[in-house]
PDB file of C-alpha atoms in Angstrom:
ATOM      1  CA  UNK A   1      36.321 105.790  -9.956  1.00  0.00           C
ATOM      2  CA  UNK A   2      36.333 104.689  -6.310  1.00  0.00           C
ATOM      3  CA  UNK A   3      34.616 107.916  -5.237  1.00  0.00           C
ATOM      4  CA  UNK A   4      31.890 107.353  -7.819  1.00  0.00           C
ATOM      5  CA  UNK A   5      31.304 103.819  -6.534  1.00  0.00           C
ATOM      6  CA  UNK A   6      31.155 105.075  -2.958  1.00  0.00           C
ATOM      7  CA  UNK A   7      28.594 107.752  -3.859  1.00  0.00           C
ATOM      8  CA  UNK A   8      26.504 105.216  -5.747  1.00  0.00           C
ATOM      9  CA  UNK A   9      26.647 102.827  -2.806  1.00  0.00           C
ATOM     10  CA  UNK A  10      25.603 105.558  -0.347  1.00  0.00           C
ATOM     11  CA  UNK A  11      22.752 106.652  -2.619  1.00  0.00           C
ATOM     12  CA  UNK A  12      21.432 103.106  -2.938  1.00  0.00           C
ATOM     13  CA  UNK A  13      21.436 102.746   0.852  1.00  0.00           C
ATOM     14  CA  UNK A  14      19.778 106.127   1.382  1.00  0.00           C
ATOM     15  CA  UNK A  15      17.158 105.579  -1.306  1.00  0.00           C
ATOM     16  CA  UNK A  16      16.324 102.089  -0.020  1.00  0.00           C
ATOM     17  CA  UNK A  17      15.119 103.705   3.210  1.00  0.00           C
ATOM     18  CA  UNK A  18      12.748 105.913   1.231  1.00  0.00           C
ATOM     19  CA  UNK A  19      11.028 103.041  -0.557  1.00  0.00           C
ATOM     20  CA  UNK A  20       7.473 102.272   0.538  1.00  0.00           C
ATOM     21  CA  UNK A  21       6.990  99.330   2.845  1.00  0.00           C
ATOM     22  CA  UNK A  22       4.964  96.535   1.322  1.00  0.00           C
ATOM     23  CA  UNK A  23       2.572  94.776   3.607  1.00  0.00           C
ATOM     24  CA  UNK A  24       2.696  90.989   3.328  1.00  0.00           C
ATOM     25  CA  UNK A  25      -0.739  89.462   2.903  1.00  0.00           C
ATOM     26  CA  UNK A  26      -1.513  85.773   2.371  1.00  0.00           C
ATOM     27  CA  UNK A  27      -2.754  84.829  -1.063  1.00  0.00           C
ATOM     28  CA  UNK A  28      -6.488  84.812  -1.576  1.00  0.00           C
ATOM     29  CA  UNK A  29      -8.130  81.470  -2.280  1.00  0.00           C
ATOM     30  CA  UNK A  30     -10.332  81.502  -5.327  1.00  0.00           C
ATOM     31  CA  UNK A  31     -12.872  78.708  -5.760  1.00  0.00           C
ATOM     32  CA  UNK A  32     -14.553  78.291  -9.108  1.00  0.00           C
ATOM     33  CA  UNK A  33     -17.678  76.124  -9.169  1.00  0.00           C
ATOM     34  CA  UNK A  34     -17.707  73.409 -11.811  1.00  0.00           C
ATOM     35  CA  UNK A  35     -20.857  73.721 -13.861  1.00  0.00           C
ATOM     36  CA  UNK A  36     -20.657  70.585 -15.975  1.00  0.00           C
ATOM     37  CA  UNK A  37     -21.397  67.245 -14.373  1.00  0.00           C
ATOM     38  CA  UNK A  38     -20.287  64.205 -16.370  1.00  0.00           C
ATOM     39  CA  UNK A  39     -23.007  61.919 -17.737  1.00  0.00           C
ATOM     40  CA  UNK A  40     -24.257  59.180 -15.419  1.00  0.00           C
ATOM     41  CA  UNK A  41     -22.587  56.407 -17.432  1.00  0.00           C
ATOM     42  CA  UNK A  42     -19.201  58.034 -16.740  1.00  0.00           C
ATOM     43  CA  UNK A  43     -19.947  58.097 -13.024  1.00  0.00           C
ATOM     44  CA  UNK A  44     -20.719  54.372 -12.858  1.00  0.00           C
ATOM     45  CA  UNK A  45     -18.551  52.537 -10.366  1.00  0.00           C
ATOM     46  CA  UNK A  46     -16.098  50.090 -11.937  1.00  0.00           C
ATOM     47  CA  UNK A  47     -16.718  46.468 -11.104  1.00  0.00           C
ATOM     48  CA  UNK A  48     -13.818  44.153 -10.346  1.00  0.00           C
ATOM     49  CA  UNK A  49     -13.346  41.298 -12.806  1.00  0.00           C
ATOM     50  CA  UNK A  50     -14.287  37.812 -11.649  1.00  0.00           C
ATOM     51  CA  UNK A  51     -11.556  36.004  -9.730  1.00  0.00           C
ATOM     52  CA  UNK A  52      -9.668  33.060 -11.103  1.00  0.00           C
ATOM     53  CA  UNK A  53     -11.363  29.723 -10.406  1.00  0.00           C
ATOM     54  CA  UNK A  54      -9.938  28.081  -7.312  1.00  0.00           C
ATOM     55  CA  UNK A  55     -10.812  24.521  -8.342  1.00  0.00           C
ATOM     56  CA  UNK A  56      -8.398  24.467 -11.294  1.00  0.00           C
ATOM     57  CA  UNK A  57      -4.619  24.467 -11.499  1.00  0.00           C
ATOM     58  CA  UNK A  58      -2.275  25.614 -14.252  1.00  0.00           C
ATOM     59  CA  UNK A  59       1.476  25.839 -14.452  1.00  0.00           C
ATOM     60  CA  UNK A  60       2.528  29.083 -16.078  1.00  0.00           C
ATOM     61  CA  UNK A  61       6.052  29.908 -17.199  1.00  0.00           C
ATOM     62  CA  UNK A  62       7.661  32.701 -15.168  1.00  0.00           C
ATOM     63  CA  UNK A  63       7.501  35.376 -17.937  1.00  0.00           C
ATOM     64  CA  UNK A  64       3.786  34.686 -18.516  1.00  0.00           C
ATOM     65  CA  UNK A  65       3.075  34.705 -14.772  1.00  0.00           C
ATOM     66  CA  UNK A  66       4.894  38.054 -14.413  1.00  0.00           C
ATOM     67  CA  UNK A  67       2.978  39.576 -17.338  1.00  0.00           C
ATOM     68  CA  UNK A  68      -0.350  38.337 -15.965  1.00  0.00           C
ATOM     69  CA  UNK A  69       0.425  39.712 -12.505  1.00  0.00           C
ATOM     70  CA  UNK A  70       1.361  43.069 -14.053  1.00  0.00           C
ATOM     71  CA  UNK A  71      -1.948  43.223 -15.949  1.00  0.00           C
ATOM     72  CA  UNK A  72      -3.981  42.349 -12.876  1.00  0.00           C
ATOM     73  CA  UNK A  73      -2.242  44.946 -10.702  1.00  0.00           C
ATOM     74  CA  UNK A  74      -2.582  47.587 -13.416  1.00  0.00           C
ATOM     75  CA  UNK A  75      -6.319  46.880 -13.709  1.00  0.00           C
ATOM     76  CA  UNK A  76      -6.701  47.143  -9.932  1.00  0.00           C
ATOM     77  CA  UNK A  77      -4.788  50.416  -9.791  1.00  0.00           C
ATOM     78  CA  UNK A  78      -6.887  51.899 -12.606  1.00  0.00           C
ATOM     79  CA  UNK A  79     -10.126  50.885 -10.874  1.00  0.00           C
ATOM     80  CA  UNK A  80      -8.931  52.469  -7.611  1.00  0.00           C
ATOM     81  CA  UNK A  81      -7.957  55.623  -9.490  1.00  0.00           C
ATOM     82  CA  UNK A  82     -11.315  55.777 -11.258  1.00  0.00           C
ATOM     83  CA  UNK A  83     -13.193  55.183  -7.986  1.00  0.00           C
ATOM     84  CA  UNK A  84     -11.313  58.126  -6.442  1.00  0.00           C
ATOM     85  CA  UNK A  85     -12.309  60.315  -9.396  1.00  0.00           C
ATOM     86  CA  UNK A  86     -15.965  59.293  -9.118  1.00  0.00           C
ATOM     87  CA  UNK A  87     -15.875  59.868  -5.346  1.00  0.00           C
ATOM     88  CA  UNK A  88     -14.458  63.349  -5.939  1.00  0.00           C
ATOM     89  CA  UNK A  89     -17.180  64.276  -8.442  1.00  0.00           C
ATOM     90  CA  UNK A  90     -20.102  62.464  -6.776  1.00  0.00           C
ATOM     91  CA  UNK A  91     -19.234  61.482  -3.183  1.00  0.00           C
ATOM     92  CA  UNK A  92     -20.842  58.328  -1.848  1.00  0.00           C
ATOM     93  CA  UNK A  93     -21.584  56.849  -5.283  1.00  0.00           C
ATOM     94  CA  UNK A  94     -19.236  53.870  -5.071  1.00  0.00           C
ATOM     95  CA  UNK A  95     -19.117  51.471  -2.145  1.00  0.00           C
ATOM     96  CA  UNK A  96     -15.628  50.846  -0.803  1.00  0.00           C
ATOM     97  CA  UNK A  97     -13.823  47.986  -2.460  1.00  0.00           C
ATOM     98  CA  UNK A  98     -11.659  45.779  -0.256  1.00  0.00           C
ATOM     99  CA  UNK A  99      -7.984  46.144  -1.079  1.00  0.00           C
ATOM    100  CA  UNK A 100      -6.083  42.948  -1.726  1.00  0.00           C
ATOM    101  CA  UNK A 101      -2.368  43.466  -1.930  1.00  0.00           C
ATOM    102  CA  UNK A 102      -0.076  40.868  -3.473  1.00  0.00           C
TER     103      UNK A 102
END
């Protein structure tokens, strides 16, 4: 049994030297043009909602304030995401919107 394993091992080494050498080439980049352009109404830049009035004051409970802040930040993030999509499809369509971080 040991002799058979030794012969098999020697054959695998000998035959590995006979295998063809594969040349390593970098992958080819394939670009496919997009034929369909979305309708103009889908490429409209999103407008930010009007700001809260600064001449009025309200006391909001903490859970309501947290929920409102979450909604406002979500809306901002979605507008930024949509602006990036529009800029990718039709560059220069949307003017840059100033970023206001909390």
